[in-house]
Amino acid sequence: MDYRFSSTMDSFKSSAVREILKLTQGKSIISLAGGLPNEQYFPIDAVRDAFSRVFDEGKQVLQYGLTEGYTPLRESIAKHLERKNIHVGVDDMLITTGSQQAINLLTSVMIDPGDVILVERPTYLAAIQIFQSYKANIISVDCDADGMDLNDLELKIKQHHPKMIYVIPTFSNPSGKAWSLERRKGTLEICKRNNVLILEDDPYGELKFGDGETFPSIFSLDEHPTGSCVVYTSTFSKIVAPALRTGWAIGDATVIRNMTRAKQAADLHSSTMDQQALHQLFQHFDLHGHIDLVRSEYEKRMHQMVDLLKKQDWPGTRWIEPKGGMFIWLELPAHIDTEQLLKQAVQEGVAFVPGASFFADAPERNTMRLNFTHTDHDKMVEGIERLNRVIRKAL
Amino acid sequence: MDYRFSSTMDSFKSSAVREILKLTQGKSIISLAGGLPNEQYFPIDAVRDAFSRVFDEGKQVLQYGLTEGYTPLRESIAKHLERKNIHVGVDDMLITTGSQQAINLLTSVMIDPGDVILVERPTYLAAIQIFQSYKANIISVDCDADGMDLNDLELKIKQHHPKMIYVIPTFSNPSGKAWSLERRKGTLEICKRNNVLILEDDPYGELKFGDGETFPSIFSLDEHPTGSCVVYTSTFSKIVAPALRTGWAIGDATVIRNMTRAKQAADLHSSTMDQQALHQLFQHFDLHGHIDLVRSEYEKRMHQMVDLLKKQDWPGTRWIEPKGGMFIWLELPAHIDTEQLLKQAVQEGVAFVPGASFFADAPERNTMRLNFTHTDHDKMVEGIERLNRVIRKAL
């Protein structure tokens, strides 16, 4: 049989993260590469209890569910979002298989081949893969420590007439940065004025370090949900556990209804077991207390990694201390190619993600993403030491 | 905000089944419409036990999983398939969110806009929706009680050069029919000769009535998995429970690898909780004994419905007694439009699915699908009586 695949397959580049994970499997490599939450803080007893409560309700819990998602869970999430000044009803929300699926469904609903999507520079690599699979024309907007450069955003909107922009304004993957309030408001204003939809991806927003500055979602700054210029997506993967694979999207009910039609064709609905269990978790577990625990532990780990990086004092190397999330983004001197560096690093017994995959265009090859949530302190010390040997050699 | 949706949204027709489910919600309507398994036979104690065993393994069960699916579950499914003369390894298999997702992913991997897919006449309505969403050119092949008409299949392959054919040869949705061995072999031979991929959808194959005739999958009749002309998909929804939303696809490793890349962009992976629980179920539950129970109960219900239909003796009405599955397909006299009939039926307090939605082209409007698995006997009697009143009036 000669398999004749669709042209979509030409758009799929294989993911650097996955290739690295393959390299590191079964070896004694310290991985600072993955975007994994720390298992230590998975609330397994509460999750077990939540499933048990679901089974107590009887056999009908095992039946097919609505494509839109389990209604009581949508109610629970809507209530949870009120803390974030987000006010939506169940018809403004779709439950998805992780927020990854929400990005995919919105893209299918909005994007024809050749349509332009503006993204941050750098941005989440799996989002780039999704946009490529729909043959979108992906264009990067310049960014600094405060978020998107509003002049460059406006310029690129005038030049390229995008249908959509994709942003992770709060504790971004990979850069770890948090946009200033002014940039959030400015981006919203520019997009509204130019009729460009904003996809605001917020998987890390709950993982805020310290008690200071708050970071309101762009969605909460717009009139919402009806007529909103923003579709907002988030997930339980980072605040409860990834195995339950449950995320959600909120937005104008028309957009959500179209995403629901796309989901009906995609997989009918997400696991109803997981959805029912998460609803029980909201009822019988102090989720917000748990989030506080996770973020204080992650903050400790972030400081440990920052201290280790400071000690190395690599010449010409920069990073921004993250105000939340899971990642530190390193810029090494311009002549260093981190994809080359990775090969030596793996031999030395440490892995990271080379930055190039996070650029939709003109990759900055001297960058890398380090994860600080998954590796315990002793291993982190050893991992950064190994990295030091490789970087010293390259410098 | 003026939302500018993609042209894909023009392809989505809303599903008749869903509209009917909406009509019947909260009313005392007897629904013979849905494709629901009977809750009474959901093995809830075994499923509860399986989840409990998963939690016993510790916190790492809540971490991210592989896109390909939980490896021990793939091993369990491979072993289960040996009973059906199917011999595959874990690299020839992808776990999906129901078999619906398997159909979607294979379509994305194979079909460019305008590519031709041949389907049965009638066929599964959600598959039509998926193919439409990829802008495929869907063409029906004539069928009789034994399966696809091989002359028409060969003719349409010569005329339209399809990339793929989609078939449900065993206890089809909606027609309930089972293809003869000769048609299975003939279809395989013709497709191999013409280099056309077969998507064999087998959600109902385990629900066989009686001890006679067996129905080998087309996949098992081809050399497999390497170089196979067939991708085979099935699900746990009908033999365990739909809420766990777990299906699988098997085929040549190259095809599976491409589907895996598409799944990575679609949702990263399916619920790992459900996958781990299903693996535990294989280890600690007599799944095959359970399947025997379900099929004997469904067979009883099928006979009950057939007896009721015989009693009505509607003039000019035909059906084939199903040899398995969940549905009976009725052909009424040519002048009756079942979509019109449904409106009166709902007023009378009974629902069914009008047949028109199951045709990719030239719908036969005098047809309907009845489900016999979900309604208990007393209600089934009452439902068919209500249907009788509506049909008598229309005749």
mmCIF file of C-alpha atoms in Angstrom, chain B residues 93-382:
data_model
loop_
_atom_site.group_PDB
_atom_site.id
_atom_site.type_symbol
_atom_site.label_atom_id
_atom_site.label_comp_id
_atom_site.label_asym_id
_atom_site.label_seq_id
_atom_site.Cartn_x
_atom_site.Cartn_y
_atom_site.Cartn_z
ATOM 1 C CA MET B 93 -1.893 1.491 17.924
ATOM 2 C CA LEU B 94 -3.048 4.942 19.033
ATOM 3 C CA ILE B 95 -5.405 5.538 21.970
ATOM 4 C CA THR B 96 -8.058 8.135 21.147
ATOM 5 C CA THR B 97 -10.882 10.030 22.875
ATOM 6 C CA GLY B 98 -13.542 7.617 21.619
ATOM 7 C CA SER B 99 -13.409 6.171 18.105
ATOM 8 C CA GLN B 100 -14.930 9.469 16.948
ATOM 9 C CA GLN B 101 -11.506 11.042 17.424
ATOM 10 C CA ALA B 102 -9.827 8.198 15.516
ATOM 11 C CA ILE B 103 -12.064 8.943 12.498
ATOM 12 C CA ASN B 104 -11.248 12.637 12.802
ATOM 13 C CA LEU B 105 -7.481 12.147 13.095
ATOM 14 C CA LEU B 106 -7.248 9.724 10.174
ATOM 15 C CA THR B 107 -9.253 12.165 8.051
ATOM 16 C CA SER B 108 -6.889 15.012 8.944
ATOM 17 C CA VAL B 109 -3.919 12.816 8.069
ATOM 18 C CA MET B 110 -5.321 11.667 4.703
ATOM 19 C CA ILE B 111 -7.736 14.219 3.265
ATOM 20 C CA ASP B 112 -7.165 17.530 1.518
ATOM 21 C CA PRO B 113 -10.180 19.647 0.516
ATOM 22 C CA GLY B 114 -11.841 18.082 -2.523
ATOM 23 C CA ASP B 115 -10.399 14.590 -1.955
ATOM 24 C CA VAL B 116 -13.005 11.867 -2.401
ATOM 25 C CA ILE B 117 -14.188 9.535 0.373
ATOM 26 C CA LEU B 118 -16.565 6.696 -0.518
ATOM 27 C CA VAL B 119 -19.098 5.696 2.136
ATOM 28 C CA GLU B 120 -21.929 3.233 2.575
ATOM 29 C CA ARG B 121 -25.442 4.245 1.709
ATOM 30 C CA PRO B 122 -26.584 4.953 4.488
ATOM 31 C CA THR B 123 -23.676 5.569 6.886
ATOM 32 C CA TYR B 124 -22.845 7.003 10.350
ATOM 33 C CA LEU B 125 -23.964 10.635 10.446
ATOM 34 C CA ALA B 126 -21.137 11.913 12.646
ATOM 35 C CA ALA B 127 -18.597 10.491 10.168
ATOM 36 C CA ILE B 128 -20.312 12.500 7.413
ATOM 37 C CA GLN B 129 -19.973 15.604 9.617
ATOM 38 C CA ILE B 130 -16.255 14.957 10.138
ATOM 39 C CA PHE B 131 -15.628 14.424 6.420
ATOM 40 C CA GLN B 132 -17.580 17.602 5.631
ATOM 41 C CA SER B 133 -15.501 19.553 8.130
ATOM 42 C CA TYR B 134 -12.387 18.599 6.103
ATOM 43 C CA LYS B 135 -14.208 19.626 2.891
ATOM 44 C CA ALA B 136 -14.008 16.110 1.484
ATOM 45 C CA ASN B 137 -16.115 15.142 -1.490
ATOM 46 C CA ILE B 138 -18.263 12.364 0.016
ATOM 47 C CA ILE B 139 -19.821 9.879 -2.405
ATOM 48 C CA SER B 140 -22.135 6.985 -1.489
ATOM 49 C CA VAL B 141 -21.730 3.456 -2.782
ATOM 50 C CA ASP B 142 -24.861 1.340 -3.271
ATOM 51 C CA CYS B 143 -25.403 -1.289 -0.606
ATOM 52 C CA ASP B 144 -27.698 -4.251 -0.070
ATOM 53 C CA ALA B 145 -28.251 -6.601 2.858
ATOM 54 C CA ASP B 146 -24.800 -8.184 2.334
ATOM 55 C CA GLY B 147 -22.773 -4.967 2.259
ATOM 56 C CA MET B 148 -21.349 -2.729 -0.435
ATOM 57 C CA ASP B 149 -22.221 -3.554 -4.034
ATOM 58 C CA LEU B 150 -18.793 -4.511 -5.387
ATOM 59 C CA ASN B 151 -19.586 -3.465 -8.962
ATOM 60 C CA ASP B 152 -20.701 -0.037 -7.824
ATOM 61 C CA LEU B 153 -17.630 0.227 -5.576
ATOM 62 C CA GLU B 154 -15.265 -0.563 -8.446
ATOM 63 C CA LEU B 155 -17.153 1.774 -10.788
ATOM 64 C CA LYS B 156 -17.002 4.669 -8.302
ATOM 65 C CA ILE B 157 -13.317 4.086 -7.629
ATOM 66 C CA LYS B 158 -12.625 4.316 -11.374
ATOM 67 C CA GLN B 159 -14.813 7.415 -11.702
ATOM 68 C CA HIS B 160 -13.805 9.367 -8.610
ATOM 69 C CA HIS B 161 -10.315 8.158 -7.552
ATOM 70 C CA PRO B 162 -11.072 8.197 -3.809
ATOM 71 C CA LYS B 163 -8.275 8.349 -1.259
ATOM 72 C CA MET B 164 -10.283 6.471 1.324
ATOM 73 C CA ILE B 165 -13.435 4.472 1.894
ATOM 74 C CA TYR B 166 -15.243 4.504 5.229
ATOM 75 C CA VAL B 167 -17.209 1.406 6.271
ATOM 76 C CA ILE B 168 -18.946 -0.082 9.322
ATOM 77 C CA PRO B 169 -19.182 -3.681 8.084
ATOM 78 C CA THR B 170 -20.286 -5.265 11.355
ATOM 79 C CA PHE B 171 -23.714 -4.308 12.788
ATOM 80 C CA SER B 172 -23.691 -0.935 11.119
ATOM 81 C CA ASN B 173 -24.951 2.369 12.446
ATOM 82 C CA PRO B 174 -27.642 3.074 11.223
ATOM 83 C CA SER B 175 -28.589 0.000 9.201
ATOM 84 C CA GLY B 176 -27.802 -2.730 11.748
ATOM 85 C CA LYS B 177 -26.557 -4.966 8.927
ATOM 86 C CA ALA B 178 -23.521 -7.278 8.853
ATOM 87 C CA TRP B 179 -21.552 -7.670 5.639
ATOM 88 C CA SER B 180 -21.035 -11.165 4.213
ATOM 89 C CA LEU B 181 -17.521 -12.598 4.160
ATOM 90 C CA GLU B 182 -17.510 -12.419 0.366
ATOM 91 C CA ARG B 183 -18.189 -8.662 0.386
ATOM 92 C CA ARG B 184 -15.495 -8.092 3.010
ATOM 93 C CA LYS B 185 -12.950 -9.978 0.919
ATOM 94 C CA GLY B 186 -14.139 -8.329 -2.295
ATOM 95 C CA THR B 187 -13.935 -4.814 -0.870
ATOM 96 C CA LEU B 188 -10.439 -5.484 0.446
ATOM 97 C CA GLU B 189 -9.272 -6.902 -2.874
ATOM 98 C CA ILE B 190 -10.671 -3.983 -4.889
ATOM 99 C CA CYS B 191 -9.228 -1.366 -2.512
ATOM 100 C CA LYS B 192 -5.796 -3.006 -2.431
ATOM 101 C CA ARG B 193 -5.698 -3.216 -6.200
ATOM 102 C CA ASN B 194 -6.636 0.461 -6.509
ATOM 103 C CA ASN B 195 -4.517 1.720 -3.591
ATOM 104 C CA VAL B 196 -7.520 3.055 -1.630
ATOM 105 C CA LEU B 197 -7.247 3.143 2.177
ATOM 106 C CA ILE B 198 -10.103 1.486 4.098
ATOM 107 C CA LEU B 199 -11.227 3.029 7.384
ATOM 108 C CA GLU B 200 -13.013 0.166 9.141
ATOM 109 C CA ASP B 201 -15.093 1.508 12.035
ATOM 110 C CA ASP B 202 -16.059 -1.282 14.427
ATOM 111 C CA PRO B 203 -17.740 0.046 17.567
ATOM 112 C CA TYR B 204 -20.383 -2.708 17.627
ATOM 113 C CA GLY B 205 -18.445 -5.825 16.537
ATOM 114 C CA GLU B 206 -18.463 -7.344 20.037
ATOM 115 C CA LEU B 207 -22.270 -7.063 20.277
ATOM 116 C CA LYS B 208 -23.005 -10.159 18.184
ATOM 117 C CA PHE B 209 -26.295 -12.020 18.670
ATOM 118 C CA GLY B 210 -26.527 -15.824 18.557
ATOM 119 C CA ASP B 211 -23.720 -18.338 18.260
ATOM 120 C CA GLY B 212 -23.670 -18.834 14.497
ATOM 121 C CA GLU B 213 -21.886 -16.944 11.743
ATOM 122 C CA THR B 214 -18.771 -14.964 12.680
ATOM 123 C CA PHE B 215 -17.799 -11.707 11.047
ATOM 124 C CA PRO B 216 -14.033 -11.296 10.718
ATOM 125 C CA SER B 217 -12.911 -7.676 10.477
ATOM 126 C CA ILE B 218 -11.600 -6.568 7.085
ATOM 127 C CA PHE B 219 -8.394 -5.594 8.920
ATOM 128 C CA SER B 220 -7.873 -9.215 10.002
ATOM 129 C CA LEU B 221 -8.307 -10.402 6.392
ATOM 130 C CA ASP B 222 -5.467 -8.212 5.095
ATOM 131 C CA GLU B 223 -1.768 -8.675 5.802
ATOM 132 C CA HIS B 224 -1.270 -6.622 8.930
ATOM 133 C CA PRO B 225 -0.246 -4.376 10.442
ATOM 134 C CA THR B 226 2.709 -3.435 8.211
ATOM 135 C CA GLY B 227 1.560 -2.254 4.801
ATOM 136 C CA SER B 228 -2.086 -2.871 5.637
ATOM 137 C CA CYS B 229 -4.674 -1.291 3.406
ATOM 138 C CA VAL B 230 -6.961 -0.958 6.453
ATOM 139 C CA VAL B 231 -7.033 1.293 9.518
ATOM 140 C CA TYR B 232 -9.327 -0.275 12.116
ATOM 141 C CA THR B 233 -10.950 1.620 14.970
ATOM 142 C CA SER B 234 -13.015 0.545 17.948
ATOM 143 C CA THR B 235 -13.997 1.739 21.410
ATOM 144 C CA PHE B 236 -14.786 0.802 25.000
ATOM 145 C CA SER B 237 -17.978 2.895 24.903
ATOM 146 C CA LYS B 238 -20.260 -0.010 24.033
ATOM 147 C CA ILE B 239 -18.549 -2.811 25.979
ATOM 148 C CA VAL B 240 -17.570 -0.947 29.168
ATOM 149 C CA ALA B 241 -18.993 2.605 29.320
ATOM 150 C CA PRO B 242 -19.025 5.798 27.235
ATOM 151 C CA ALA B 243 -18.027 8.163 30.070
ATOM 152 C CA LEU B 244 -14.448 6.845 29.938
ATOM 153 C CA ARG B 245 -14.252 8.105 26.337
ATOM 154 C CA THR B 246 -11.556 5.700 25.236
ATOM 155 C CA GLY B 247 -11.171 4.280 21.750
ATOM 156 C CA TRP B 248 -8.249 3.121 19.653
ATOM 157 C CA ALA B 249 -6.994 2.941 16.084
ATOM 158 C CA ILE B 250 -4.669 0.266 14.686
ATOM 159 C CA GLY B 251 -2.882 0.157 11.360
ATOM 160 C CA ASP B 252 0.468 0.418 9.634
ATOM 161 C CA ALA B 253 2.965 2.083 12.002
ATOM 162 C CA THR B 254 3.572 4.953 9.539
ATOM 163 C CA VAL B 255 -0.118 5.835 9.448
ATOM 164 C CA ILE B 256 -0.382 5.518 13.232
ATOM 165 C CA ARG B 257 2.684 7.740 13.675
ATOM 166 C CA ASN B 258 1.108 10.440 11.517
ATOM 167 C CA MET B 259 -2.173 10.177 13.415
ATOM 168 C CA THR B 260 -0.147 10.546 16.612
ATOM 169 C CA ARG B 261 1.389 13.792 15.322
ATOM 170 C CA ALA B 262 -2.103 15.065 14.537
ATOM 171 C CA LYS B 263 -3.272 14.041 18.012
ATOM 172 C CA GLN B 264 -0.356 15.863 19.605
ATOM 173 C CA ALA B 265 -1.737 19.077 18.083
ATOM 174 C CA ALA B 266 -5.349 18.097 18.832
ATOM 175 C CA ASP B 267 -5.161 17.484 22.585
ATOM 176 C CA LEU B 268 -1.675 16.185 23.528
ATOM 177 C CA HIS B 269 -3.209 12.967 24.911
ATOM 178 C CA SER B 270 -6.492 11.485 26.129
ATOM 179 C CA SER B 271 -7.383 11.173 29.816
ATOM 180 C CA THR B 272 -4.708 9.072 31.465
ATOM 181 C CA MET B 273 -7.006 8.326 34.407
ATOM 182 C CA ASP B 274 -9.447 6.510 32.126
ATOM 183 C CA GLN B 275 -6.669 4.701 30.256
ATOM 184 C CA GLN B 276 -5.031 3.436 33.432
ATOM 185 C CA ALA B 277 -8.407 2.343 34.831
ATOM 186 C CA LEU B 278 -9.205 0.410 31.639
ATOM 187 C CA HIS B 279 -5.873 -1.361 31.881
ATOM 188 C CA GLN B 280 -6.706 -2.362 35.470
ATOM 189 C CA LEU B 281 -10.116 -3.532 34.275
ATOM 190 C CA PHE B 282 -8.445 -5.883 31.787
ATOM 191 C CA GLN B 283 -6.317 -7.292 34.632
ATOM 192 C CA HIS B 284 -8.981 -7.776 37.291
ATOM 193 C CA PHE B 285 -12.379 -8.090 35.607
ATOM 194 C CA ASP B 286 -13.887 -10.722 33.356
ATOM 195 C CA LEU B 287 -14.445 -8.315 30.455
ATOM 196 C CA HIS B 288 -15.268 -11.088 28.018
ATOM 197 C CA GLY B 289 -17.852 -12.563 30.387
ATOM 198 C CA HIS B 290 -19.300 -9.071 30.759
ATOM 199 C CA ILE B 291 -19.509 -8.653 26.981
ATOM 200 C CA ASP B 292 -21.413 -11.975 26.797
ATOM 201 C CA LEU B 293 -23.920 -10.631 29.331
ATOM 202 C CA VAL B 294 -24.427 -7.362 27.447
ATOM 203 C CA ARG B 295 -24.909 -9.028 24.101
ATOM 204 C CA SER B 296 -27.413 -11.572 25.403
ATOM 205 C CA GLU B 297 -29.422 -8.759 27.045
ATOM 206 C CA TYR B 298 -29.294 -6.652 23.886
ATOM 207 C CA GLU B 299 -30.340 -9.653 21.808
ATOM 208 C CA LYS B 300 -33.434 -10.074 24.022
ATOM 209 C CA ARG B 301 -34.320 -6.417 23.498
ATOM 210 C CA MET B 302 -33.778 -6.703 19.749
ATOM 211 C CA HIS B 303 -36.241 -9.619 19.611
ATOM 212 C CA GLN B 304 -38.727 -7.652 21.704
ATOM 213 C CA MET B 305 -38.604 -4.745 19.282
ATOM 214 C CA VAL B 306 -38.765 -6.985 16.198
ATOM 215 C CA ASP B 307 -41.839 -8.746 17.646
ATOM 216 C CA LEU B 308 -43.495 -5.384 18.301
ATOM 217 C CA LEU B 309 -42.741 -4.191 14.772
ATOM 218 C CA LYS B 310 -44.117 -7.436 13.283
ATOM 219 C CA LYS B 311 -47.324 -6.942 15.244
ATOM 220 C CA GLN B 312 -47.852 -3.444 13.776
ATOM 221 C CA ASP B 313 -47.694 -4.845 10.257
ATOM 222 C CA TRP B 314 -47.331 -1.410 8.643
ATOM 223 C CA PRO B 315 -48.003 -1.774 4.912
ATOM 224 C CA GLY B 316 -45.024 -1.318 2.613
ATOM 225 C CA THR B 317 -42.555 -1.224 5.514
ATOM 226 C CA ARG B 318 -39.311 -3.233 5.593
ATOM 227 C CA TRP B 319 -36.437 -3.898 7.943
ATOM 228 C CA ILE B 320 -33.667 -6.423 8.355
ATOM 229 C CA GLU B 321 -33.441 -8.268 11.682
ATOM 230 C CA PRO B 322 -30.026 -7.223 13.023
ATOM 231 C CA LYS B 323 -27.425 -9.895 13.781
ATOM 232 C CA GLY B 324 -25.876 -7.603 16.401
ATOM 233 C CA GLY B 325 -25.395 -4.001 17.436
ATOM 234 C CA MET B 326 -27.905 -1.464 18.697
ATOM 235 C CA PHE B 327 -30.167 -0.415 15.816
ATOM 236 C CA ILE B 328 -33.031 -1.395 13.532
ATOM 237 C CA TRP B 329 -33.368 0.484 10.241
ATOM 238 C CA LEU B 330 -36.903 0.944 8.920
ATOM 239 C CA GLU B 331 -37.909 1.704 5.372
ATOM 240 C CA LEU B 332 -41.454 3.079 5.168
ATOM 241 C CA PRO B 333 -43.464 3.604 1.981
ATOM 242 C CA ALA B 334 -41.767 6.074 -0.369
ATOM 243 C CA HIS B 335 -44.228 8.942 0.143
ATOM 244 C CA ILE B 336 -43.532 9.252 3.882
ATOM 245 C CA ASP B 337 -40.999 11.881 4.996
ATOM 246 C CA THR B 338 -39.765 10.823 8.429
ATOM 247 C CA GLU B 339 -38.518 14.320 9.316
ATOM 248 C CA GLN B 340 -42.130 15.504 9.005
ATOM 249 C CA LEU B 341 -43.258 12.395 10.865
ATOM 250 C CA LEU B 342 -40.909 13.136 13.755
ATOM 251 C CA LYS B 343 -42.666 16.400 14.594
ATOM 252 C CA GLN B 344 -45.934 14.539 15.067
ATOM 253 C CA ALA B 345 -44.155 11.706 16.871
ATOM 254 C CA VAL B 346 -42.678 14.072 19.432
ATOM 255 C CA GLN B 347 -46.172 15.480 20.067
ATOM 256 C CA GLU B 348 -47.376 11.909 20.508
ATOM 257 C CA GLY B 349 -44.519 11.317 22.965
ATOM 258 C CA VAL B 350 -42.008 9.202 21.037
ATOM 259 C CA ALA B 351 -38.733 10.030 19.230
ATOM 260 C CA PHE B 352 -36.586 8.319 16.572
ATOM 261 C CA VAL B 353 -33.858 9.493 14.185
ATOM 262 C CA PRO B 354 -35.102 10.339 10.678
ATOM 263 C CA GLY B 355 -32.958 8.496 8.139
ATOM 264 C CA ALA B 356 -32.078 11.442 5.886
ATOM 265 C CA SER B 357 -29.072 12.521 8.014
ATOM 266 C CA PHE B 358 -27.374 9.174 7.389
ATOM 267 C CA PHE B 359 -27.046 9.776 3.647
ATOM 268 C CA ALA B 360 -24.071 11.608 2.193
ATOM 269 C CA ASP B 361 -26.130 12.317 -0.933
ATOM 270 C CA ALA B 362 -29.680 11.721 -2.290
ATOM 271 C CA PRO B 363 -31.298 11.005 1.102
ATOM 272 C CA GLU B 364 -34.025 8.380 1.311
ATOM 273 C CA ARG B 365 -36.505 10.398 3.348
ATOM 274 C CA ASN B 366 -38.781 7.431 4.088
ATOM 275 C CA THR B 367 -36.292 5.814 6.475
ATOM 276 C CA MET B 368 -35.718 5.919 10.236
ATOM 277 C CA ARG B 369 -33.336 4.476 12.823
ATOM 278 C CA LEU B 370 -34.699 2.870 15.979
ATOM 279 C CA ASN B 371 -32.521 2.046 18.987
ATOM 280 C CA PHE B 372 -33.470 -1.057 20.967
ATOM 281 C CA THR B 373 -30.775 -1.119 23.657
ATOM 282 C CA HIS B 374 -31.699 1.793 25.886
ATOM 283 C CA THR B 375 -35.461 1.543 26.449
ATOM 284 C CA ASP B 376 -36.900 -1.009 28.852
ATOM 285 C CA HIS B 377 -39.567 -3.403 27.596
ATOM 286 C CA ASP B 378 -42.666 -1.648 28.984
ATOM 287 C CA LYS B 379 -41.587 1.671 27.591
ATOM 288 C CA MET B 380 -40.636 0.062 24.303
ATOM 289 C CA VAL B 381 -44.177 -1.359 23.994
ATOM 290 C CA GLU B 382 -45.649 2.070 24.713
#
